[in-house]
Coordinates of C-alpha atoms and ligand atoms in Angstrom, one line a residue:
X1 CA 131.0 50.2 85.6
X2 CA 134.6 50.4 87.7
X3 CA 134.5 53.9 86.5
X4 CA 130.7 54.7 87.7
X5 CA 131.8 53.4 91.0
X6 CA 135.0 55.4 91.6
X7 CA 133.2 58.8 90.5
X8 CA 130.6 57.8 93.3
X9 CA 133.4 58.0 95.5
X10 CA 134.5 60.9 94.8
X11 CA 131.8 63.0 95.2
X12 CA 131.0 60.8 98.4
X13 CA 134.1 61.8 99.6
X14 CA 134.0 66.0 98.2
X15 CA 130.8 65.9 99.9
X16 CA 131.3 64.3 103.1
X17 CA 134.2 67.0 103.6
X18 CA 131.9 69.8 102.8
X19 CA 129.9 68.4 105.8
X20 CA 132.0 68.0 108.0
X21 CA 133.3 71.8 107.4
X22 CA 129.9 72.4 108.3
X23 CA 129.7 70.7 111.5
X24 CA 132.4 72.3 112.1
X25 CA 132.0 75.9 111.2
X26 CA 128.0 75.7 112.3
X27 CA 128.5 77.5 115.6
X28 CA 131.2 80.0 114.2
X29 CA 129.1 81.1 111.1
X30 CA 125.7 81.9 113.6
X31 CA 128.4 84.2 115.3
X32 CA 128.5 86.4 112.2
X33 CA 125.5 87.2 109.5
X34 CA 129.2 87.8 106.9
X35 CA 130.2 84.5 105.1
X36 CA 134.1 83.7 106.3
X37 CA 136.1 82.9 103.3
X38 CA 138.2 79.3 103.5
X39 CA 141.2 78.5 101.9
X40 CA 139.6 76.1 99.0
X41 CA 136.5 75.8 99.8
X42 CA 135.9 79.6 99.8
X43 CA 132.5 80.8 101.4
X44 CA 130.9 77.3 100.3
X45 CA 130.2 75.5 104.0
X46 CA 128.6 78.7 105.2
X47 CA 126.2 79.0 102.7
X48 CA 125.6 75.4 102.7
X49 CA 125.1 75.5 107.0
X50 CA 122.7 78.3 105.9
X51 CA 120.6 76.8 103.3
X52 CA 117.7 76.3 105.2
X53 CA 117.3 79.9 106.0
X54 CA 119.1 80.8 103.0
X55 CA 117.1 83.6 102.2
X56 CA 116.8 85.7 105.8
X57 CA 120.9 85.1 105.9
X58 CA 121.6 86.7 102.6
X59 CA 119.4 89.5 103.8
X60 CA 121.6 89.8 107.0
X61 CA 124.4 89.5 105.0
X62 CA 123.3 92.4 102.8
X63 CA 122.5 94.6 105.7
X64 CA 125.7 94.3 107.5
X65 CA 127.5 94.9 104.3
X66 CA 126.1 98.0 102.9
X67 CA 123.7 96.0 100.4
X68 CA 126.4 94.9 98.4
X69 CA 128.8 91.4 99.3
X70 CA 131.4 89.2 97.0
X71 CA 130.7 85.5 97.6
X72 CA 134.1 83.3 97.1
X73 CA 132.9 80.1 96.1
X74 CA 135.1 77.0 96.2
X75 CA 138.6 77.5 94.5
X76 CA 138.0 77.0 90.6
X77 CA 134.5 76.1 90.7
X78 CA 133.4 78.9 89.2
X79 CA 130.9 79.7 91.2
X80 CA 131.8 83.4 92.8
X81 CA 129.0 86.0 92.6
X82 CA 128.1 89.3 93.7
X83 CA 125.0 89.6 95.6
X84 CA 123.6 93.0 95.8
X85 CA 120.1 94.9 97.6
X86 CA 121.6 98.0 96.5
X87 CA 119.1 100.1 94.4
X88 CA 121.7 102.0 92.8
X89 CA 123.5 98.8 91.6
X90 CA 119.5 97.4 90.8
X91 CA 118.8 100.6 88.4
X92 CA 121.7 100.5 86.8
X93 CA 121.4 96.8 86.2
X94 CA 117.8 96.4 85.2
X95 CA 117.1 99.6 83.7
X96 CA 119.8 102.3 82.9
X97 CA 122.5 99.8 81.8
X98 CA 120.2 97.4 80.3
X99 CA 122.3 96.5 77.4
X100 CA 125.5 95.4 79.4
X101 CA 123.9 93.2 81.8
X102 CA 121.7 90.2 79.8
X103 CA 121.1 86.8 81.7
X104 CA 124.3 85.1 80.1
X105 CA 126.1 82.0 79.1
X106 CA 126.0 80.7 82.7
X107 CA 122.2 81.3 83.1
X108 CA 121.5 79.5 80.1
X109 CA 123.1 76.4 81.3
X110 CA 121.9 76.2 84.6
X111 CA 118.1 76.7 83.4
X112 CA 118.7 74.5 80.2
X113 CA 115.1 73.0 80.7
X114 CA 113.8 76.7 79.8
X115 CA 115.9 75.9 76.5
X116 CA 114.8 79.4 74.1
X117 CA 112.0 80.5 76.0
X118 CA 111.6 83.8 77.6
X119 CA 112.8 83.7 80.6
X120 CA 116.3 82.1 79.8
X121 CA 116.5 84.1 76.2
X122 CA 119.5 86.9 75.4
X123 CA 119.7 89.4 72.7
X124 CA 117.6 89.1 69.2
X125 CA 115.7 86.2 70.5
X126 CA 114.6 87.8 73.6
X127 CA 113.6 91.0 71.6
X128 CA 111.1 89.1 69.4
X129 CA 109.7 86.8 72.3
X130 CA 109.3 90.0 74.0
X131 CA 107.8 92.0 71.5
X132 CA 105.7 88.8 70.6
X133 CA 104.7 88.5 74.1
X134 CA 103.9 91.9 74.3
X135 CA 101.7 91.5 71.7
X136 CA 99.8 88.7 72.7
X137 CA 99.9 89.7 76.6
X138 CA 97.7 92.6 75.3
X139 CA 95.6 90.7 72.6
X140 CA 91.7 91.2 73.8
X141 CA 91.1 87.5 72.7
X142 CA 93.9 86.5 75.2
X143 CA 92.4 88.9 78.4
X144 CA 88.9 87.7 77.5
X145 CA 90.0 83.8 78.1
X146 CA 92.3 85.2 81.6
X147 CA 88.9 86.7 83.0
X148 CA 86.9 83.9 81.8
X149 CA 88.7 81.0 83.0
X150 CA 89.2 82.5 86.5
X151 CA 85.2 83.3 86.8
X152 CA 84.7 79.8 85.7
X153 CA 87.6 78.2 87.9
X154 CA 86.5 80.4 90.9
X155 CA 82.8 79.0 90.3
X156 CA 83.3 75.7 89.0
X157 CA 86.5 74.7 91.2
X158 CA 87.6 76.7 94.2
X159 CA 84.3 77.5 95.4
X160 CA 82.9 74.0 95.4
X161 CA 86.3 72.5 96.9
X162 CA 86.4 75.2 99.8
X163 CA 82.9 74.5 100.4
X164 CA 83.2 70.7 100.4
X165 CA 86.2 71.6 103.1
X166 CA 83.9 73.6 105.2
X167 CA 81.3 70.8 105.1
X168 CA 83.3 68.1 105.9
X169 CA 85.6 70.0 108.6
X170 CA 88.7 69.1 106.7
X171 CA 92.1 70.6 107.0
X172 CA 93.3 72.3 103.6
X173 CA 97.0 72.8 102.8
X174 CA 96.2 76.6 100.6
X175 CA 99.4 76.4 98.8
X176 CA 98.7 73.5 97.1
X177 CA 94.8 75.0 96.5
X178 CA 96.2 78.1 95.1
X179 CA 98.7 76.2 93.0
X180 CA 96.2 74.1 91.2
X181 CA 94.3 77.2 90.7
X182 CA 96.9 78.7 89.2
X183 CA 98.0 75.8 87.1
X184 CA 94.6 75.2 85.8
X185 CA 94.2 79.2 84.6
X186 CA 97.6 79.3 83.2
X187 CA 97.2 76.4 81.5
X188 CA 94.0 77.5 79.8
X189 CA 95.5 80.6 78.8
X190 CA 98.7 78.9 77.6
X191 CA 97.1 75.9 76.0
X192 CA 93.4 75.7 75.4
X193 CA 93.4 72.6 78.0
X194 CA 91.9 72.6 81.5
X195 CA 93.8 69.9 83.3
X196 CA 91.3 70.2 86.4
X197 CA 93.5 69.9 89.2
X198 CA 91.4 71.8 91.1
X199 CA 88.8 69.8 92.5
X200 CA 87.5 68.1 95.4
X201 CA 89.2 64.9 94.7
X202 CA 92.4 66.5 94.5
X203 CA 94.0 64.7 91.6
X204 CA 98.0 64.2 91.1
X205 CA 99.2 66.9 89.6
X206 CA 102.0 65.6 87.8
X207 CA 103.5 69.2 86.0
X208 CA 103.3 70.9 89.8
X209 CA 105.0 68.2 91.3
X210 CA 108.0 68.1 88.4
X211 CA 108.1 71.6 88.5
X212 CA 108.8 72.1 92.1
X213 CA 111.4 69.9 91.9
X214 CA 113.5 71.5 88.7
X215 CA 112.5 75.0 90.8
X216 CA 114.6 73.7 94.2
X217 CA 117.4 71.6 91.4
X218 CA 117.9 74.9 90.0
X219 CA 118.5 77.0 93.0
X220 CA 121.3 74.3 94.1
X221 CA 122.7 74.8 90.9
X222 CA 123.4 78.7 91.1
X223 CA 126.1 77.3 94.6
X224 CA 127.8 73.8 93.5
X225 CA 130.2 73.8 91.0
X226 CA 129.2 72.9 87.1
X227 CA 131.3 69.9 87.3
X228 CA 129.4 68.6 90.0
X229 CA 125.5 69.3 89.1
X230 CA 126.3 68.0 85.8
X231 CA 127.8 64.8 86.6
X232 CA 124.8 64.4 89.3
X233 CA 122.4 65.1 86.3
X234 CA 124.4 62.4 84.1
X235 CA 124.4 59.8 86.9
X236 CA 121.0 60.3 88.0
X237 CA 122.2 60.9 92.0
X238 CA 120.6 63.5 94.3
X239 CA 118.4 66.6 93.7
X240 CA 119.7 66.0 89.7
X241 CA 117.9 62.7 89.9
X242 CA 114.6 65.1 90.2
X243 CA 116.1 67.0 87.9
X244 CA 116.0 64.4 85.0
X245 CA 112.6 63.4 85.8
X246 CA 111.5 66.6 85.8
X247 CA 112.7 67.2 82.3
X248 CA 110.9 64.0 81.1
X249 CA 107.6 64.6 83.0
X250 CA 107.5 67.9 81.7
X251 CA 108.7 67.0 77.8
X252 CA 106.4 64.3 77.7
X253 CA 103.3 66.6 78.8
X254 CA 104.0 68.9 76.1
X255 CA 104.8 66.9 73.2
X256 CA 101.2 65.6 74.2
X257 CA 99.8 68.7 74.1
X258 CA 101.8 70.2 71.3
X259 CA 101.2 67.1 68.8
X260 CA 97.1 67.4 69.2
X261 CA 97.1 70.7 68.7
X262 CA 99.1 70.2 65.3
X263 CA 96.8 67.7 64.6
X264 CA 93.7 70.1 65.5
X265 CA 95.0 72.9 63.0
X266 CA 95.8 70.4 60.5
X267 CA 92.0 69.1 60.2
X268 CA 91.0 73.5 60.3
X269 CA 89.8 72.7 63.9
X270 CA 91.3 75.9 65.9
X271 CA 91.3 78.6 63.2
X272 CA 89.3 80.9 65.4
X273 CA 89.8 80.4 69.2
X274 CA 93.2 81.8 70.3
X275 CA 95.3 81.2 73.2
X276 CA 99.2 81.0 73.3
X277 CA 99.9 78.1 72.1
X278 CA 97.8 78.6 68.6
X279 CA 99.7 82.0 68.1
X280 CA 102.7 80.7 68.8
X281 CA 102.2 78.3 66.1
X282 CA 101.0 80.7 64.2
X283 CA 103.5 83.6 64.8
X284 CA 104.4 85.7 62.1
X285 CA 108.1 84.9 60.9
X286 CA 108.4 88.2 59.0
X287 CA 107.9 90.1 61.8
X288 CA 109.7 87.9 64.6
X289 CA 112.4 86.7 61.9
X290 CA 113.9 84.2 65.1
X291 CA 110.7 82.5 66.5
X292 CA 110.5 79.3 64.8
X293 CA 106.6 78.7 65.1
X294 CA 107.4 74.8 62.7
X295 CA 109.3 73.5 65.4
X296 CA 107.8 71.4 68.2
X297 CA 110.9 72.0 70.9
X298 CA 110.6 75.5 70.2
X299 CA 107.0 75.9 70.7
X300 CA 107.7 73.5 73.9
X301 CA 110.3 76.7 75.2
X302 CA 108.1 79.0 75.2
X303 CA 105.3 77.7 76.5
X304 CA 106.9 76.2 79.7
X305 CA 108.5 79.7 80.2
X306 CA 105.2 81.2 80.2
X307 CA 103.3 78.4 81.7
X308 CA 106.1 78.5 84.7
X309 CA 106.6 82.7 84.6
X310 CA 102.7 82.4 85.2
X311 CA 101.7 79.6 87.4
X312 CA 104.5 79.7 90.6
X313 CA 104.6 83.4 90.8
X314 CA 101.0 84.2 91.7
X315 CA 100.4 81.1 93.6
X316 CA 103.4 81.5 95.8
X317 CA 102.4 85.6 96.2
X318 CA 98.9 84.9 97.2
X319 CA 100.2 82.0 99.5
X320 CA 102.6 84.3 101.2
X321 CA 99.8 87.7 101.5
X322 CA 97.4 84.5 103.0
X323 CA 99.1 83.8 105.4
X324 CA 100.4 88.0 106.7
X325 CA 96.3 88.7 106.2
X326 CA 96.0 86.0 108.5
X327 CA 98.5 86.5 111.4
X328 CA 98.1 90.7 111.5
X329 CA 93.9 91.0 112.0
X330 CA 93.8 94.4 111.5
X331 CA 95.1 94.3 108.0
X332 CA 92.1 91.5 107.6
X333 CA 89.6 93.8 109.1
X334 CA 90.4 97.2 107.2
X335 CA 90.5 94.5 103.9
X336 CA 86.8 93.1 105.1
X337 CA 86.0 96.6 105.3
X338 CA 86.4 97.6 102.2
X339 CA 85.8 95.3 100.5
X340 CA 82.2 95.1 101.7
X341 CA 82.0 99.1 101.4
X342 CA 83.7 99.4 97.7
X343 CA 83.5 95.8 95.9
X344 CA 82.7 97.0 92.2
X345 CA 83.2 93.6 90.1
X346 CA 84.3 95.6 87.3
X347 CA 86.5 97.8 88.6
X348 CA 89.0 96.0 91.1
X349 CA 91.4 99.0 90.9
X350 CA 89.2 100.7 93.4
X351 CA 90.5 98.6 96.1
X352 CA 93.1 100.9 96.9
X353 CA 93.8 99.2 100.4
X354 CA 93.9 95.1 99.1
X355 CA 96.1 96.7 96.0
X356 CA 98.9 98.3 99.0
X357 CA 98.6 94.8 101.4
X358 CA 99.4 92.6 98.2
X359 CA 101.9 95.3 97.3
X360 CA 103.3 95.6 101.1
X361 CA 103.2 91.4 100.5
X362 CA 105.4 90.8 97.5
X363 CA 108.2 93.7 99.5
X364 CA 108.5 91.4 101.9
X365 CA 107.9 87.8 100.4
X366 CA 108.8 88.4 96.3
X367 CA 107.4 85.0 94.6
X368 CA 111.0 85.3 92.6
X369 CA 113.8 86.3 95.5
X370 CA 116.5 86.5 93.2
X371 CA 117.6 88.1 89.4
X372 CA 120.6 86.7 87.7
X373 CA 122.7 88.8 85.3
X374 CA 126.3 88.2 83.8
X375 CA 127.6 91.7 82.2
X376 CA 128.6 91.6 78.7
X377 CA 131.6 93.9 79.3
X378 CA 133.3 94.6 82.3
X379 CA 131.9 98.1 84.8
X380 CA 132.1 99.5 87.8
X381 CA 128.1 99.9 89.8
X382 CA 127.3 102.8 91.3
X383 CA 128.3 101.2 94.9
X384 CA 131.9 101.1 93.9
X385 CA 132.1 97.4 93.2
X386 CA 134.0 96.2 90.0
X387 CA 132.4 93.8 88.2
X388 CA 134.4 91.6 85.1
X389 CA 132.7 90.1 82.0
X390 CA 130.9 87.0 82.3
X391 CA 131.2 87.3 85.9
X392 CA 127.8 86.7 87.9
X393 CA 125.5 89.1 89.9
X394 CA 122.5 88.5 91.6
X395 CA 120.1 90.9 92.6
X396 CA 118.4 89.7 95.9
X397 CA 114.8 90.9 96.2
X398 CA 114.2 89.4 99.3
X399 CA 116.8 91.1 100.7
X400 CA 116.0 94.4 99.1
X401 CA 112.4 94.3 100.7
X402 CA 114.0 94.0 103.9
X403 CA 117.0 96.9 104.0
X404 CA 116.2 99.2 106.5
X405 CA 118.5 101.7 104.6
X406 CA 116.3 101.6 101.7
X407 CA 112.1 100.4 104.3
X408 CA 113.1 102.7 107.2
X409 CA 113.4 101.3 110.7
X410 CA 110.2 98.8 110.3
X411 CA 111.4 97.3 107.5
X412 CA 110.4 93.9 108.5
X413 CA 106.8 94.6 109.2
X414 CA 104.1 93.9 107.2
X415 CA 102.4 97.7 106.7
X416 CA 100.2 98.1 103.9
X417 CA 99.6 101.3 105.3
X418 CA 103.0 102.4 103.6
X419 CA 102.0 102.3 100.1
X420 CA 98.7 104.6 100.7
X421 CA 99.3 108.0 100.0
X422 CA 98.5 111.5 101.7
X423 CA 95.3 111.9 99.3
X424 CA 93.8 108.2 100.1
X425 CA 95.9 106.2 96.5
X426 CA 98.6 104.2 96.2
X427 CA 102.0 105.6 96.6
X428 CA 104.0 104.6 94.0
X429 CA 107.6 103.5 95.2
X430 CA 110.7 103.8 92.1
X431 CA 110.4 100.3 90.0
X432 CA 114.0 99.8 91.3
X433 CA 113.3 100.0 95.4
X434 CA 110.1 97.5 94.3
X435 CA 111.3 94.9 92.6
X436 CA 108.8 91.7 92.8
X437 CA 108.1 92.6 89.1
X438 CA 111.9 93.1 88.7
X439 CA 112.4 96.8 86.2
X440 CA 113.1 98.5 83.2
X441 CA 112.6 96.6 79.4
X442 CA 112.8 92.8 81.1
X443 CA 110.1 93.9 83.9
X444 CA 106.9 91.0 84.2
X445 CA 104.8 90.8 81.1
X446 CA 101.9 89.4 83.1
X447 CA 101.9 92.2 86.0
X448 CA 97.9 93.8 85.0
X449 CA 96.8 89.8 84.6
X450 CA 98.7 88.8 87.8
X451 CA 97.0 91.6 89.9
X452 CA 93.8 91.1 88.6
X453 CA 93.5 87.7 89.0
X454 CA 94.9 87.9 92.6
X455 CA 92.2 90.2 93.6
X456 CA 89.8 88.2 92.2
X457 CA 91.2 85.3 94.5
X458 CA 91.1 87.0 97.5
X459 CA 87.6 88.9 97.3
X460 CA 86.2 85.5 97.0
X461 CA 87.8 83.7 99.7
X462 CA 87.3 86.9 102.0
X463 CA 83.8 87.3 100.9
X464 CA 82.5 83.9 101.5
X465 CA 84.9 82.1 103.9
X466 CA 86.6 82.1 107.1
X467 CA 90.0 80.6 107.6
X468 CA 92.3 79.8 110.2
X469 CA 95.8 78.8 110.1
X470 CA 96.1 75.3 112.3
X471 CA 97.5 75.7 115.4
X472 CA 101.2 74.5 115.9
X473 CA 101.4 74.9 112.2
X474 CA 105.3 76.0 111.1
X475 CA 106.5 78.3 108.5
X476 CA 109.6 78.1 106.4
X477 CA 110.1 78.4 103.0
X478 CA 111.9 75.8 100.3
X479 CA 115.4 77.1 99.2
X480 CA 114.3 77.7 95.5
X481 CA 114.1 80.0 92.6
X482 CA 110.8 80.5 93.5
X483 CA 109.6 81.4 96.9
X484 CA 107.3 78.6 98.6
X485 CA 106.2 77.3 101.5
X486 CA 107.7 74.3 103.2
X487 CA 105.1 72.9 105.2
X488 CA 102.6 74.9 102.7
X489 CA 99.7 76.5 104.2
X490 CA 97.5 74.7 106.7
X491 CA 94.0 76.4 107.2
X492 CA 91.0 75.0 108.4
X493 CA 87.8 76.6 106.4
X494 CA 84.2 77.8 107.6
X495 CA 81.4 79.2 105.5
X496 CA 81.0 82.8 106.4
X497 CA 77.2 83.6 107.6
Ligands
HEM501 C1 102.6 87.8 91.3 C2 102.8 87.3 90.1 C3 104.1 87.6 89.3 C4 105.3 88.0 89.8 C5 105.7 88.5 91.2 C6 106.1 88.1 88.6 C7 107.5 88.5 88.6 C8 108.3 88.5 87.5 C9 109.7 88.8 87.6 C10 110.5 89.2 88.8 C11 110.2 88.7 86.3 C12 111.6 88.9 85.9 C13 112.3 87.5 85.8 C14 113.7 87.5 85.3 O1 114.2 88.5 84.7 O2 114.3 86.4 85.5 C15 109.1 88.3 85.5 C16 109.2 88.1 84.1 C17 108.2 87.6 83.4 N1 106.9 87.4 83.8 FE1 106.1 87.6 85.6 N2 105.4 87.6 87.5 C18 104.2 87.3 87.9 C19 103.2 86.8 87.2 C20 103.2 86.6 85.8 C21 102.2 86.1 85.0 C22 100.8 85.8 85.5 C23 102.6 86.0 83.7 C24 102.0 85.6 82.5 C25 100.8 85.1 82.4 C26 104.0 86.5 83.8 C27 104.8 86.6 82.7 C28 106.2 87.0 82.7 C29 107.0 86.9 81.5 C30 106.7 86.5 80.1 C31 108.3 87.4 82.0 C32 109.6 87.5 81.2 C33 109.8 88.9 80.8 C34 111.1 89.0 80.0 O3 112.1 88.3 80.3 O4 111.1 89.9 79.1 N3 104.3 86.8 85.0 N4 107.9 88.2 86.2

């Protein structure tokens, strides 16, 4: 107990320092977009004075440093990195030097919830959950549920909600729409089970809300030292004590759903219908000698990693292209337009114009701002910059959207116009300048399902439905791995005539 106590002091006291350096340094560090290095502490209290518009200042950062910065963290922390917008450096990373540059060690500890799933995997077990994913990503059982459940969830749950909104003149946060949208799809997909979040009695939504906050634990994680998160994590204190409900809320949802399903198969119940988790459980061990299809924690890995890779991303990208539709009209109108003029339910890729202002949308607001990667052996990147084993690099896509070196002097504004090309299609920018589905042989498995289903979001809102943003209503976004709204998305919602 007298121990428990005296470690509370300490980090009472390590923390009340690093505010008051803050205090202190807040009017020096808006002088300057470049982090000032301290004696100790290293670059720590700027970034921490920063968090709240941690995403614009790395951007600035990047800029005024010729895309590529060091960050010092505090002495012996171990928490330097190199952030880099530099696509040079991002081709080399993600795609020519693939090999030498794999998630890491470090990764593996800070997203220890993801355990062996996808997203956090290295080496042999990353190939087979990629080539297994591959597979199944592209397994006509598995599209035919995607389309299905978002026809139904459009029909059955989105319509009826925005129309009950319309009716009854009430204000609707979108994010938090768009979220339970996703969640409901991806957990059809994933699991076989609709958890029908999406309706007009809004329900708690009990993975979203744990999710959200392992998603902003995590992102604190990548700037305070191990020692620190970890004994936050083991006392229960601060955004760890999310943390550690998070990781129950979530365990305890999937043993849930894992067990039935066992229990389903066992009693020849789900031989024929197939979503993830069946094949998982299913998988062949010949072929994918390290996926352990037997064991429930593994099965739990990879379906959060999928469930998470699939649910944030496109709710947070449609949130963001929302709300630029919204504030530039013209982009609104030319999308109206065509949509009214081409709409061909079975073939979306016609939209040429929605396709470049969700494009021109994830440049500017990527639904995953930053890539992580720890290189196996030491190298110098293309911009000059030495980079040892083990050390840390992440590759800012936020800030790459916005680099005028790389954009052109109207960098910051939302064009779709950009990505049309001379003959009327999309222009195709170099996977490593457009990065939202990050490059080379870790790129998004779910880009084709992604785009698809976010166009079938959008006609249907923009066919049937007039919304405004509320008046007064502010926008910031949440420092976390994944890029969401604050406030969310306040809209009021009328029936279009
Ligand atoms: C707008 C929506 C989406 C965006 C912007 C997006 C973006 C990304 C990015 C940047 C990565 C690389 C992450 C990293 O290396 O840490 C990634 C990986 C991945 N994404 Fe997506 N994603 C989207 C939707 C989806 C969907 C709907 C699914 C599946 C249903 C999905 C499945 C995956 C998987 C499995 C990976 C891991 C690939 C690997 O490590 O080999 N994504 N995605």
């Amino acid at each position: 107990m007298m121990m428990m106590s005296l470690l509370e002091v300490v980090i009472i006291a390590f923390l009340s320092f690093f505010v008051f350096q803050c205090f202190f340094l807040h009017k020096k560090s808006r002088e300057s977009p470049l982090l000032k290095n301290w004696p100790i502490l290293g670059m720590l209290p700027g970034l921490l004075v920063r968090i709240p518009r941690i995403f614009d200042c790395t951007a600035e950062v990047l800029e005024a440093s010729n895309l590529t910065f060091a960050i010092k963290g505090a002495w012996l922390s171990g928490t330097d990195l190199l952030l880099t917008a530099d696509p040079r450096n991002i081709n080399h990373i993600l795609s020519s030097n693939f090999r030498n540059y794999p998630k890491g060690p470090e990764f593996r500890k800070i997203f220890d919830i993801l355990g062996d799933g996808i997203l956090a995997a290295d080496s042999e077990l990353w190939e087979d959950l990629r080539k297994s994913g591959h597979t199944i990503f592209h397994h006509q059982d598995i599209l035919e549920i995607s389309l299905s459940s978002n026809v139904s969830k459009l029909k059955k749950g989105l319509i009826p909600f925005l129309d009950n909104a319309a009716d009854k003149n009430i204000i609707i946060d979108l994010q938090d729409v768009l979220q339970r949208f996703m969640f409901d799809t991806a957990s059809i997909l994933m699991t076989g089970y609709d958890p029908m979040s999406l309706s007009v009695e809004m329900p708690e939504v009990e993975f979203g809300e744990a999710v959200e906050d392992g998603e902003e634990a995590l992102f604190y994680r990548n700037i305070k030292p191990k020692i620190l998160w970890k004994l936050q994590y083991w006392i229960g204190i601060g955004i760890e004590r999310k943390m550690r409900a998070t990781t129950a809320t979530l365990n305890q949802m999937l043993a849930k759903i894992i067990s039935s399903r066992r229990e389903e198969i066992s009693r020849g119940k789900r031989e024929t219908s197939m979503d993830v988790l069946t094949y998982y459980m299913n998988a062949d061990t010949t072929k994918y000698k390290l996926l352990k299809p037997k064991s429930d924690k593994f099965i739990r890995d990879v379906v959060l990693s999928l469930m998470v890779a699939g649910r944030d991303t496109t709710s947070s990208a449609l949130t963001w292209f929302f709300w630029l539709i919204f504030t530039h009209p013209q982009v609104m109108a030319k999308i109206r337009h065509e949509i009214d003029t081409k709409f061909d339910p079975a073939n979306l890729e016609k939209l040429v114009y929605l396709q470049a202002a969700l494009s021109e949308s994830m440049r500017l607001y990527p639904p995953i701002p930053l890539n992580h990667k720890s290189p196996l052996k030491s190298d110098v990147l293309p911009s000059g910059h030495n980079v040892e084993a083990n050390s840390k690099i992440i590759i800012s896509m936020y800030a790459l959207g916005r680099m005028r070196s790389v954009w052109g002097e109207d960098a910051s504004e939302y064009k779709p116009e950009r990505w049309i090309s001379e003959d009327g299609g999309i222009r195709h920018e170099p996977s490593y300048k457009f990065v939202a589905f990050s490059a080379g042989p870790r790129a998004c498995l779910g880009k084709h399902l992604a785009l698809l289903q976010m166009k079938m979001v959008v006609v249907d809102i923009i066919q049937n439905y007039d919304l405004k943003i509320v008046e007064g209503h502010t926008i910031d976004s949440v420092p976390s791995i994944i890029l969401r709204m604050k406030h969310g998305l306040r809209v009021t919602v009328s029936k279009k005539i």
